CSV table of C-alpha atoms in Angstrom, one decimal:
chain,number,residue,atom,x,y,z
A,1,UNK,CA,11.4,30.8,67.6
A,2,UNK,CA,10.4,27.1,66.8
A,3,UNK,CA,6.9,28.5,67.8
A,4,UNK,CA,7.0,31.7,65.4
A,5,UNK,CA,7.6,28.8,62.5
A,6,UNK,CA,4.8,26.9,63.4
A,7,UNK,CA,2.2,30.0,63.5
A,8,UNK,CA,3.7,31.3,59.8
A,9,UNK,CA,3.0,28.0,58.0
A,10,UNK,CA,-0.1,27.7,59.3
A,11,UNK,CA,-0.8,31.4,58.2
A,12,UNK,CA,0.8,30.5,54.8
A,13,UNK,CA,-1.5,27.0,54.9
A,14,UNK,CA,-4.8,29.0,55.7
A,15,UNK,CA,-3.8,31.8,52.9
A,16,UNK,CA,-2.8,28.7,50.1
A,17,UNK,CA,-6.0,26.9,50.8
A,18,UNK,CA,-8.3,29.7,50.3
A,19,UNK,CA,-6.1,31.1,47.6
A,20,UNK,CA,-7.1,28.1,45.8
A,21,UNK,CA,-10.7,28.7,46.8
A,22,UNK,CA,-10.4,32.0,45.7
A,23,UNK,CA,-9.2,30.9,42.2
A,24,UNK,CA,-11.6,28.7,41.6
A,25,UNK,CA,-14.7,31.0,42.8
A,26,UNK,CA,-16.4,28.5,45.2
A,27,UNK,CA,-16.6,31.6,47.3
A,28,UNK,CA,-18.5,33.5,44.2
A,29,UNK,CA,-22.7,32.8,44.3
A,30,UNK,CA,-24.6,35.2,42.7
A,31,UNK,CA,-28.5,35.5,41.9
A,32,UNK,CA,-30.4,36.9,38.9
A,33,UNK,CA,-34.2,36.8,38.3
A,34,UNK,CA,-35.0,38.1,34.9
A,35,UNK,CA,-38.3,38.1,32.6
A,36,UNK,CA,-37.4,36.8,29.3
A,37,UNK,CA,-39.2,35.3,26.6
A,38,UNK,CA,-38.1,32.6,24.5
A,39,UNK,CA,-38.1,32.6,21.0
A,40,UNK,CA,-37.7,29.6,18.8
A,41,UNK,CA,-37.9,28.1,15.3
A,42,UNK,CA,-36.0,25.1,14.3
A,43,UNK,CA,-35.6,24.7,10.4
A,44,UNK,CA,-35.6,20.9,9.5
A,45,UNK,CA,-34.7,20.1,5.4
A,46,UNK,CA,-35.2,16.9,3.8
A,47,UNK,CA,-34.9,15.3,0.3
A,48,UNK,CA,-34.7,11.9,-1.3
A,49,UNK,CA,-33.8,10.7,-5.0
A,50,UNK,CA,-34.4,7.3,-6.7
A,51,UNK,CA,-32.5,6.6,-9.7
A,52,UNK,CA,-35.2,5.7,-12.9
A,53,UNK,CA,-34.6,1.7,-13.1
A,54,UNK,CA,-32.2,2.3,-16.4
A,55,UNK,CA,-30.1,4.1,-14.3
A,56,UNK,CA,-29.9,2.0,-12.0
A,57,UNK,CA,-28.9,-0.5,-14.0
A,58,UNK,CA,-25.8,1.2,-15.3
A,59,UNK,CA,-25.1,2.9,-18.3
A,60,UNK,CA,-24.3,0.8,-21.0
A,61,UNK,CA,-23.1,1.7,-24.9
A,62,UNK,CA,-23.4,-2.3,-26.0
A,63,UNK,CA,-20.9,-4.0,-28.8
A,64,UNK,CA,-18.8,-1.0,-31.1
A,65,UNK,CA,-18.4,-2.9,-33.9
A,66,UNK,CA,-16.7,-0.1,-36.2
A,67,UNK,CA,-13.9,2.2,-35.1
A,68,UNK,CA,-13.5,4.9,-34.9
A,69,UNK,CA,-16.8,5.6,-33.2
A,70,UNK,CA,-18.2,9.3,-32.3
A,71,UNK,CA,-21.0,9.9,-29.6
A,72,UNK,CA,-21.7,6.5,-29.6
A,73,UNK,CA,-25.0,6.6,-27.9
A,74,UNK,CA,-26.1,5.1,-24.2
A,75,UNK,CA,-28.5,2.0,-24.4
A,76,UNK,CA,-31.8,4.1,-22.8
A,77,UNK,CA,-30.4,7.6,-24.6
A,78,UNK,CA,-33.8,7.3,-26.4
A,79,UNK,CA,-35.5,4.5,-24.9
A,80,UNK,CA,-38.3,6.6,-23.2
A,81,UNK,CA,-41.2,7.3,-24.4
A,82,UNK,CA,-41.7,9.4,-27.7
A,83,UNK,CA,-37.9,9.0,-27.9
A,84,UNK,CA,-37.4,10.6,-24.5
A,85,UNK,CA,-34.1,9.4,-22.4
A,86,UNK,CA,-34.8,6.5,-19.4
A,87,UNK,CA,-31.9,7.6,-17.4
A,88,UNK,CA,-33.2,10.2,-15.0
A,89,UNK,CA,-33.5,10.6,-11.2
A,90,UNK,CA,-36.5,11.4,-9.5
A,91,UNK,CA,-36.9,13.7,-6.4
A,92,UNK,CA,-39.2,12.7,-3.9
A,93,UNK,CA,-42.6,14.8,-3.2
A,94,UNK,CA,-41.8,13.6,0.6
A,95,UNK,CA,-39.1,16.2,0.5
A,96,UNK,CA,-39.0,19.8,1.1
A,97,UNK,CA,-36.0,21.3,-0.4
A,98,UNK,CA,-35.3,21.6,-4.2
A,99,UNK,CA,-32.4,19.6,-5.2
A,100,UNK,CA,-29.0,19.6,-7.0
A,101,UNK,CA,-27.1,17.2,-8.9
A,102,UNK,CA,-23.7,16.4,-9.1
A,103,UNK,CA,-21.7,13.8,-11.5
A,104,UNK,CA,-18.6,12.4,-11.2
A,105,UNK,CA,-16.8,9.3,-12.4
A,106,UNK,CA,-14.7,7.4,-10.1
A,107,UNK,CA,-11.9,6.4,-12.8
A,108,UNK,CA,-11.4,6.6,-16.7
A,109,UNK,CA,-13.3,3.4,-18.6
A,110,UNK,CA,-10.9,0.9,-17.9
A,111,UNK,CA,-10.6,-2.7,-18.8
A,112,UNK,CA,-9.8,-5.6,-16.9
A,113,UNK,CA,-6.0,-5.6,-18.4
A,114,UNK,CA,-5.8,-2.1,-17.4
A,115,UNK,CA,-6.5,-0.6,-21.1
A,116,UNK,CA,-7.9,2.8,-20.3
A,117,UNK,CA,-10.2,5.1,-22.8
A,118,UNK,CA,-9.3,8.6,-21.6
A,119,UNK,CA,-11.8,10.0,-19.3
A,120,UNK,CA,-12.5,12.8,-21.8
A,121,UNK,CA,-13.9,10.3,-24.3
A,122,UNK,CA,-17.3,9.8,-21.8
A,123,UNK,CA,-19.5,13.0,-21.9
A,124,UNK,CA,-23.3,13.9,-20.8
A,125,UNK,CA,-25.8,16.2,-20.8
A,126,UNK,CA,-28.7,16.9,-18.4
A,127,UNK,CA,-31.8,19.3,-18.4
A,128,UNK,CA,-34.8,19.0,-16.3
A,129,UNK,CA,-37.1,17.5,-19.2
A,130,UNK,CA,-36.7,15.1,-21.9
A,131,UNK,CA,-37.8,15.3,-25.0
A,132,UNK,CA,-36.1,13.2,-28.4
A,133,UNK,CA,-33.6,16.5,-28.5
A,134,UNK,CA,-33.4,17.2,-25.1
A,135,UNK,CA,-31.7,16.6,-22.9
A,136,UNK,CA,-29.3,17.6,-26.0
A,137,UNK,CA,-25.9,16.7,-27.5
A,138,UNK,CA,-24.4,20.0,-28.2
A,139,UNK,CA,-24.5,20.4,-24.6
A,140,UNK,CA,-22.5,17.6,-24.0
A,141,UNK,CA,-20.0,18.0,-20.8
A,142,UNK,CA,-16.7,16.0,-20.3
A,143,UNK,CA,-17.0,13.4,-17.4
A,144,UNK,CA,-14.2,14.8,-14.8
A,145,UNK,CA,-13.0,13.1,-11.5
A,146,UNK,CA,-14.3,15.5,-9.3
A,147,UNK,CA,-17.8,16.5,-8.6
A,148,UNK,CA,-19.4,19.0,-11.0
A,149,UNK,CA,-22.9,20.1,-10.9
A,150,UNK,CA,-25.4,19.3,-13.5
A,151,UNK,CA,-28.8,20.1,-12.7
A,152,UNK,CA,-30.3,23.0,-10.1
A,153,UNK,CA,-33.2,23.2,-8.5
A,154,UNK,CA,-34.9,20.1,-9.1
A,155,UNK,CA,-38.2,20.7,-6.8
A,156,UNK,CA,-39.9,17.8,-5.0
A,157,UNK,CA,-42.2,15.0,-7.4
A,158,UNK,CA,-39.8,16.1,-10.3
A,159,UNK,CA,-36.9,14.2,-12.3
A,160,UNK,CA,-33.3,15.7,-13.7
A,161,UNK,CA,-33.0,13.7,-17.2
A,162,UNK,CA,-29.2,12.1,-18.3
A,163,UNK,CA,-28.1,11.7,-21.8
A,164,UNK,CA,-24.3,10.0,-22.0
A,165,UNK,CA,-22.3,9.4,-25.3
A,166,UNK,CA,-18.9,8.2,-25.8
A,167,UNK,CA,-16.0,8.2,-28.5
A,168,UNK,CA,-14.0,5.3,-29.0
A,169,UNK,CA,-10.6,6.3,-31.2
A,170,UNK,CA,-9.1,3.6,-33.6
A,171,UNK,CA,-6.0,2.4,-31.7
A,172,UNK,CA,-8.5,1.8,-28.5
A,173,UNK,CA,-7.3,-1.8,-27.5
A,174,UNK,CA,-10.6,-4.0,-27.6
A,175,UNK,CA,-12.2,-5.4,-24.3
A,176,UNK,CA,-14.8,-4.7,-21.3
A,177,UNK,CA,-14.3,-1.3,-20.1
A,178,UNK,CA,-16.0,-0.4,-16.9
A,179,UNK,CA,-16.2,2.5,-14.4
A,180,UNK,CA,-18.7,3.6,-11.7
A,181,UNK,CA,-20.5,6.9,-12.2
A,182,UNK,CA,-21.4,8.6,-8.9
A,183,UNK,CA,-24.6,10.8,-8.4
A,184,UNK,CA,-24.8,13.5,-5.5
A,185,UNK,CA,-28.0,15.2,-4.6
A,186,UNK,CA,-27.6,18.0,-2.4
A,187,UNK,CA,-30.1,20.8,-1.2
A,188,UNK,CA,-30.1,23.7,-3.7
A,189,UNK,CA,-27.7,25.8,-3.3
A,190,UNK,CA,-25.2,23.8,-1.7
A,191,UNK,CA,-21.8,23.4,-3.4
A,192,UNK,CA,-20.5,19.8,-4.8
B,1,UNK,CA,-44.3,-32.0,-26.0
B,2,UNK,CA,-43.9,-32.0,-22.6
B,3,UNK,CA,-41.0,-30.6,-22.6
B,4,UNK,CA,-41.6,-28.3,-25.2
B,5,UNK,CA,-43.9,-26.9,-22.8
B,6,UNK,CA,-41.7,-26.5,-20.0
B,7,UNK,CA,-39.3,-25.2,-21.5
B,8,UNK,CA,-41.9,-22.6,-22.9
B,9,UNK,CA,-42.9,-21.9,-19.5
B,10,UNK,CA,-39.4,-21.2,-18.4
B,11,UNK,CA,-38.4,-18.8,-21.1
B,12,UNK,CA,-41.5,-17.4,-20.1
B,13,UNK,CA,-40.5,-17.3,-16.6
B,14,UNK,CA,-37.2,-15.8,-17.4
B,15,UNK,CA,-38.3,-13.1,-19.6
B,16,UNK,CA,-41.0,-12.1,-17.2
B,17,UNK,CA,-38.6,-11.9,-14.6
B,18,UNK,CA,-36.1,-9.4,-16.9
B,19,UNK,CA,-38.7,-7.3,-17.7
B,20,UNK,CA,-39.7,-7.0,-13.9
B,21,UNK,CA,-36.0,-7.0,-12.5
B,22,UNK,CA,-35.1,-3.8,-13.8
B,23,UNK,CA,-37.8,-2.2,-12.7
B,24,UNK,CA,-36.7,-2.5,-9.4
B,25,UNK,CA,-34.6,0.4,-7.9
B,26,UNK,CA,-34.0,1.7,-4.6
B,27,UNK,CA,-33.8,5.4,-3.3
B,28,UNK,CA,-32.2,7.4,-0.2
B,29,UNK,CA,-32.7,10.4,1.7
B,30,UNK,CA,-31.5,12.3,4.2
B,31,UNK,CA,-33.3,15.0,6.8
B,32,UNK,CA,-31.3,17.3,9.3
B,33,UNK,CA,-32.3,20.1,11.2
B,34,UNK,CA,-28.6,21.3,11.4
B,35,UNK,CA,-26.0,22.8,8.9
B,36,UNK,CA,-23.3,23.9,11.9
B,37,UNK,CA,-22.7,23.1,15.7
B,38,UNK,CA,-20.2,25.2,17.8
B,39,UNK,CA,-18.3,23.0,19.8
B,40,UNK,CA,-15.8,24.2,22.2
B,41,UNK,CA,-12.4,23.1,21.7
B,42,UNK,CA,-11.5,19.7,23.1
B,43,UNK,CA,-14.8,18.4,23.8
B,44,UNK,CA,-17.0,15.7,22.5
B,45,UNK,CA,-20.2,15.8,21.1
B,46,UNK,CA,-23.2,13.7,19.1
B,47,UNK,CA,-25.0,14.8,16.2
B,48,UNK,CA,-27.8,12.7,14.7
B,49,UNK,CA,-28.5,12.5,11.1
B,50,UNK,CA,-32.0,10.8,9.8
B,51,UNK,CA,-32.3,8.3,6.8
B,52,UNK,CA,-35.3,7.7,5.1
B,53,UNK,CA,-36.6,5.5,1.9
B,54,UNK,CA,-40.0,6.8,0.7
B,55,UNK,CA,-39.3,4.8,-2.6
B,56,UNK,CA,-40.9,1.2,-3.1
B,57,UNK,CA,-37.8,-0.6,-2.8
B,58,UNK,CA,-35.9,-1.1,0.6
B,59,UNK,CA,-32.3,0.1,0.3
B,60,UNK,CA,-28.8,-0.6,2.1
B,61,UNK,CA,-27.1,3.0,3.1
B,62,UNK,CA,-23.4,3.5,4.3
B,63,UNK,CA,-22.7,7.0,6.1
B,64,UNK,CA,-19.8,8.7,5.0
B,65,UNK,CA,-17.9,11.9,6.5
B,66,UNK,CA,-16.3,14.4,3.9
B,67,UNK,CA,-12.3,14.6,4.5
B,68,UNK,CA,-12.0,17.3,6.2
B,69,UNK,CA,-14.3,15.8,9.1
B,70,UNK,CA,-13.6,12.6,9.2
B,71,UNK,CA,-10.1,13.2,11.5
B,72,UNK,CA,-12.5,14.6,13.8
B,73,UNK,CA,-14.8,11.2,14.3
B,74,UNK,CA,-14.8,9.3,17.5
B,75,UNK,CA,-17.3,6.7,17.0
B,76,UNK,CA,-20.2,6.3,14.4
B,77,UNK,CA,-23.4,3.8,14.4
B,78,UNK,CA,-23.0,0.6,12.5
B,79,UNK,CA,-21.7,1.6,9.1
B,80,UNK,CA,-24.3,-0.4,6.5
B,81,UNK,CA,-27.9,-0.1,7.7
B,82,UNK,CA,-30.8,-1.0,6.2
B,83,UNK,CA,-33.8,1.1,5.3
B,84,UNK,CA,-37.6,-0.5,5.0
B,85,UNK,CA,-39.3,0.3,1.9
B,86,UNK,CA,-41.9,3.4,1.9
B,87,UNK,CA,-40.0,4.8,5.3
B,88,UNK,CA,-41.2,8.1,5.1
B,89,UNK,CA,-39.7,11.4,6.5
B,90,UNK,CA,-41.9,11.4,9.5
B,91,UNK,CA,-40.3,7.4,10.1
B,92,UNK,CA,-36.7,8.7,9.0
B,93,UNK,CA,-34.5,6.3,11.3
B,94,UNK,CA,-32.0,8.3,13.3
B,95,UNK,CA,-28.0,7.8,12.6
B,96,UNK,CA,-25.6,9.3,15.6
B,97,UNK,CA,-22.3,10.4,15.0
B,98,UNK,CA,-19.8,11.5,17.7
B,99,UNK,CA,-17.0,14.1,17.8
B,100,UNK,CA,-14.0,15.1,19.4
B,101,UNK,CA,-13.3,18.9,18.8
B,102,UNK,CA,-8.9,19.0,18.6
B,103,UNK,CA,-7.0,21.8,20.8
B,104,UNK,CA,-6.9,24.5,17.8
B,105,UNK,CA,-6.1,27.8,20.1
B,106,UNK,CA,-2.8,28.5,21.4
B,107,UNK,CA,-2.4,29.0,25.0
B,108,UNK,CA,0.4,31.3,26.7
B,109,UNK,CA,1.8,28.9,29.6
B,110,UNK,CA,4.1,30.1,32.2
B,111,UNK,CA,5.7,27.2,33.2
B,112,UNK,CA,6.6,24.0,31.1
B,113,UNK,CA,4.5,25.0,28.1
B,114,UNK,CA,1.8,23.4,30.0
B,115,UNK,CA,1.1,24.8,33.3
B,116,UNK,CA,0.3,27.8,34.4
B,117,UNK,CA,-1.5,28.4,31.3
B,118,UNK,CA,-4.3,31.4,30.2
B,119,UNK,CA,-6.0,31.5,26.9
B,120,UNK,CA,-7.3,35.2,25.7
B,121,UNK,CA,-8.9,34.1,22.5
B,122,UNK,CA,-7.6,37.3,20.1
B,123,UNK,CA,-8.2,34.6,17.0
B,124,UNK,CA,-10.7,34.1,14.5
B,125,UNK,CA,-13.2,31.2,14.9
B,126,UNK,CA,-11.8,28.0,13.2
B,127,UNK,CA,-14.2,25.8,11.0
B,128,UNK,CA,-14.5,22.5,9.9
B,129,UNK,CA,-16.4,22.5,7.1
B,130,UNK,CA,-17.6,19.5,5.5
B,131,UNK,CA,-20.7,17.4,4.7
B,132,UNK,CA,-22.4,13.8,5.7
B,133,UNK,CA,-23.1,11.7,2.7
B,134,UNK,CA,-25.4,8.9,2.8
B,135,UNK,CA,-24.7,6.5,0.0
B,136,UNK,CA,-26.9,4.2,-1.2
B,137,UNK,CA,-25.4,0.6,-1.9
B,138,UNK,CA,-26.7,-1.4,-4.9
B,139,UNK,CA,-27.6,-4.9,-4.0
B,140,UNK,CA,-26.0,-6.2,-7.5
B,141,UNK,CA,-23.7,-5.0,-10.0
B,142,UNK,CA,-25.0,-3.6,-13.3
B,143,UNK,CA,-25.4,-5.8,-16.0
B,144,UNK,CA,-22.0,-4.9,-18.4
B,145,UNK,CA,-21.6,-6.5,-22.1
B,146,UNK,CA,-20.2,-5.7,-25.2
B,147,UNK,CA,-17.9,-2.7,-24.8
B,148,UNK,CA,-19.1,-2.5,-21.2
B,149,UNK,CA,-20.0,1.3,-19.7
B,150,UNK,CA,-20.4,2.6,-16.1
B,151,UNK,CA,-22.1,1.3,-13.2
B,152,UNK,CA,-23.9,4.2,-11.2
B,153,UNK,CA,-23.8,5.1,-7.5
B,154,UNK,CA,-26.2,7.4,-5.6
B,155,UNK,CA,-25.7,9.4,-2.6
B,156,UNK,CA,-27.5,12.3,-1.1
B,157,UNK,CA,-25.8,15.0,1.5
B,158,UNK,CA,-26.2,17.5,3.8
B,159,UNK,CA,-23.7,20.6,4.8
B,160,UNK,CA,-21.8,20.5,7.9
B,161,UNK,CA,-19.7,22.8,9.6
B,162,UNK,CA,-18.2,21.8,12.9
B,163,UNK,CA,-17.3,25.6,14.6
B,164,UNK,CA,-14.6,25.3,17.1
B,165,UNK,CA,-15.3,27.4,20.1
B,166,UNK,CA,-12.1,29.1,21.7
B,167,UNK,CA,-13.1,28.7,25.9
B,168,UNK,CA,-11.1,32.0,27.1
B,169,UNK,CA,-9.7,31.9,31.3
B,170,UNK,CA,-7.3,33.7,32.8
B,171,UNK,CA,-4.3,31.8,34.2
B,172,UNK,CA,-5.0,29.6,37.2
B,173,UNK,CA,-2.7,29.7,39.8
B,174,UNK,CA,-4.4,26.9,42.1
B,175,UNK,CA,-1.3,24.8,41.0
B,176,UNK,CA,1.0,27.3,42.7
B,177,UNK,CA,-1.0,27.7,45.9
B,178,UNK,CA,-1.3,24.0,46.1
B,179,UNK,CA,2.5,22.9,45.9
B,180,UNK,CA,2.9,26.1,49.0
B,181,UNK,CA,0.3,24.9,50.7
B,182,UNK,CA,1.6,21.3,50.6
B,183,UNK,CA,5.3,22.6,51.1
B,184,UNK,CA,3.6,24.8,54.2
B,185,UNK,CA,2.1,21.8,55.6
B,186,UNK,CA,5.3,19.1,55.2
B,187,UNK,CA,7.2,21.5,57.1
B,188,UNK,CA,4.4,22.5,59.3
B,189,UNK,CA,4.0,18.3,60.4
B,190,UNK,CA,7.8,17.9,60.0
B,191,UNK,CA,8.1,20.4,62.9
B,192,UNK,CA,5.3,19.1,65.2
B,193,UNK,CA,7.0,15.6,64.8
B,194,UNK,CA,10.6,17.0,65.4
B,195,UNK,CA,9.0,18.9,68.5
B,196,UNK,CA,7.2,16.0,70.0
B,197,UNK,CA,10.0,13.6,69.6
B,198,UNK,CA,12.2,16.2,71.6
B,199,UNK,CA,9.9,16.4,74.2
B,200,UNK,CA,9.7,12.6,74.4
B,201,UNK,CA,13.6,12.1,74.4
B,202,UNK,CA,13.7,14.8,77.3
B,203,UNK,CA,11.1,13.1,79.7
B,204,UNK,CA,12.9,9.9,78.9
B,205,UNK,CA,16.0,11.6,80.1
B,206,UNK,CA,14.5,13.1,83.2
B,207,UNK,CA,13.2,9.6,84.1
B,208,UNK,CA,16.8,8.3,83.9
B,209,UNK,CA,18.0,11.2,86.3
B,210,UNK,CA,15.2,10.3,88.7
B,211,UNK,CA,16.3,6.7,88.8
C-alpha cells in the first residue's frame, strides 16, 4: 500500500514538473529560414526660432500718462525699419520643417499689489511680413490663457512679425503691471 | 577736465553697451526622428530628444513633458542644460528621457484577482498623447518701466504619443502545477522519512530481542 503511494506522487511529481515545462514551452524549438528584404526610411524633423532682440527684451507700452487710454501702442510696434514692427521671431534656415506659432500669456497684467488689468485689455496681431500697416490693428486678437495659434507655416530663414496694443480703462489703479508672454513654435501642422 | 573726460568716456561706455545689450538674444531648437513609440504595457523605455542652438548666442534650455505624459516619467537628464552658440543640427546634443508604461488592460484572474490570470486583449489601443517642450530660459529679466508690460518666454516642441501595447497570453497554470508538485514531493519525502525511521526502530528492536 505504502508502496502504491510512493509510485503515485512520483507519477504526479514527473507529470507537475513537466506540466510546468509544458506551460512555459521550453519543450517548443522551432526553425524558420526566410528571404526577406528590408525596407527602411527614418524621417528626422528639426526647427529652431530666435526671438528679434526687441522681443526678447519684453514688450513694453512705457509711462500712460492720460486715462483712459485705447490701443496704446508697444515700444518697437513701429520701431523697424520704414516703420516696420521689431518684435518678430525668426525661423532658422538650419531647420527643415515650416513652423507654427502659438501665444499665450501666463496671467492678466498684474501689479505688484495684486491690481489686475483684465486679460482682455492686451491684444496682438501677427502676419508673416511687416510693413507700417502690417502686421495690422484691425486684426487685433485678445491675449487668452491658453495656447492659440497665430502664425502657419513659417518656412525656414523666415520671420512671423508681432504687433501688441493695450487699453487701460479710467478706474485702472496706477502701478507696474507685469506678465510673461509665452511663444510656442511647433512643426506645421501640429496643434497648440 | 579730467574728469569731465572720464565721465565722457563712461557715458560713452554705458551707452555703447545699451545699444549692444539688446542685441543679444538667444534661440532653441529641437530635432526628433519620432512622433509615437508603442510600448507594451508595464515596461520601461528611453527616448532621446536633440537640442540644438544655431543662433549666435548660447542659450540655457529646460525640458518639459506636457500633462498628460508627465505621470508616465521615470527619470529625465539634468533638467537645465546649456547649449553652445552656433550648435548646429548635425551637433544637436542628445537629451534622454525614460518611461514606465502603467498596467492599462484588464486581466481576467481566476484566483485572488491576481493569479491565475489571462489577458485576451478585445480593447482598443490606449494613447498617451502629449508633446516635449524645450523651453528656452532668459538669462535676465526684461527691462520693465513706466506702466510695465510682459516679459516673453520661448519654447519649441515636438508631438509625442506614447501607444500602450496590450501583451495578450493565455492563462498560466505553472503556479498550479508547482504548489502539486511541491505538495507531491512533501508527501513523497514525508513518506520515505516515515518508512526509514520504521525500519530503523524495527532493527533496533530485533537487536534488543537478540540480546
Amino acid at each position: 500500500m505504502e508502496k502504491k503511494f510512493n509510485l503515485f506522487m512520483v507519477i504526479v511529481l514527473f507529470f507537475s514538473i513537466s506540466l510546468i515545462f509544458l506551460e512555459n514551452g521550453f519543450f517548443i524549438h522551432g526553425f524558420a529560414i526566410e528571404g526577406d528584404i528590408q525596407s527602411n526610411v527614418t524621417i528626422s524633423k528639426f526647427l529652431s526660432i530666435e526671438f528679434s532682440p526687441e522681443l526678447s527684451n519684453g514688450i513694453l507700452f512705457g509711462d500712460v500718462l492720460f486715462l483712459p487710454s485705447i490701443n496704446t501702442n508697444a515700444s518697437e510696434n513701429y520701431g523697424g525699419t520704414l516703420d516696420s514692427t521689431n518684435y518678430y521671431i525668426q525661423v532658422s534656415a538650419d531647420g527643415n520643417v515650416p513652423v507654427d506659432f502659438c501665444i499665450r500669456a501666463n496671467s492678466p497684467l498684474t501689479s505688484q499689489y495684486l491690481d489686475v488689468l483684465g486679460i482682455d485689455n492686451e491684444t496682438y496681431s501677427c502676419s508673416n511680413e511687416s510693413t507700417l500697416s502690417n502686421p495690422f490693428l484691425s486684426n487685433e486678437t485678445v491675449l487668452t490663457l491658453n495656447l492659440v495659434k497665430c502664425g502657419e507655416s513659417i518656412f525656414p530663414s523666415s520671420s512671423n512679425y508681432y504687433r501688441f496694443w493695450l487699453d487701460i480703462p479710467a478706474a485702472q489703479p496706477s502701478g507696474d503691471y507685469n506678465n510673461t508672454l509665452s511663444f510656442k513654435g511647433l512643426s506645421s501642422g501640429t496643434s497648440c | 577736465m579730467i574728469g569731465d573726460k572720464k565721465t565722457r568716456g563712461m557715458f560713452v561706455f554705458i551707452i555703447a553697451l545699451m545699444l549692444v545689450l539688446p542685441m543679444v538674444s538667444a534661440g532653441v531648437g529641437i530635432s526628433w526622428d519620432k512622433e509615437s513609440t508603442l510600448v507594451p504595457e508595464g515596461t520601461k523605455t528611453c527616448l532621446t530628444y536633440k537640442v540644438y542652438n544655431p543662433w549666435p548666442t548660447e542659450s540655457y534650455v529646460q525640458i518639459k513633458l506636457s500633462d498628460g505624459l508627465t505621470s508616465l516619467l521615470v527619470s529625465a537628464e539634468a533638467e537645465t542644460k546649456l547649449i553652445p552658440a552656433e550648435t548646429s543640427s548635425e551637433e544637436a546634443m542628445p537629451i534622454t528621457f525614460c518611461f514606465k508604461t502603467p498596467t492599462v488592460y484588464e486581466k481576467d484572474c481566476a484566483l485572488f484577482g491576481s493569479l491565475l490570470c489571462k489577458q485576451d486583449c478585445l480593447e482598443e489601443m490606449i494613447n498617451f498623447p502629449g508633446e516635449v517642450e524645450v523651453i528656452e530660459l532668459s538669462e535676465e529679466e526684461a527691462q520693465r518701466g513706466g506702466s510695465g508690460g510682459s516679459t516673453t518666454q520661448m519654447s519649441v516642441s515636438a508631438p509625442l504619443n506614447i501607444k500602450v501595447q496590450c501583451v495578450a497570453h493565455k492563462r498560466n497554470y505553472s503556479l498550479v502545477y508547482v504548489l502539486i508538485a511541491a505538495i507531491a514531493g512533501i508527501l513523497l519525502l514525508v513518506n520515505i522519512l516515515k518508512r526509514r525511521k520504521f525500519k530503523e526502530k524495527a532493527s533496533k528492536r530485533k537487536i534488543k530481542k537478540r540480546r
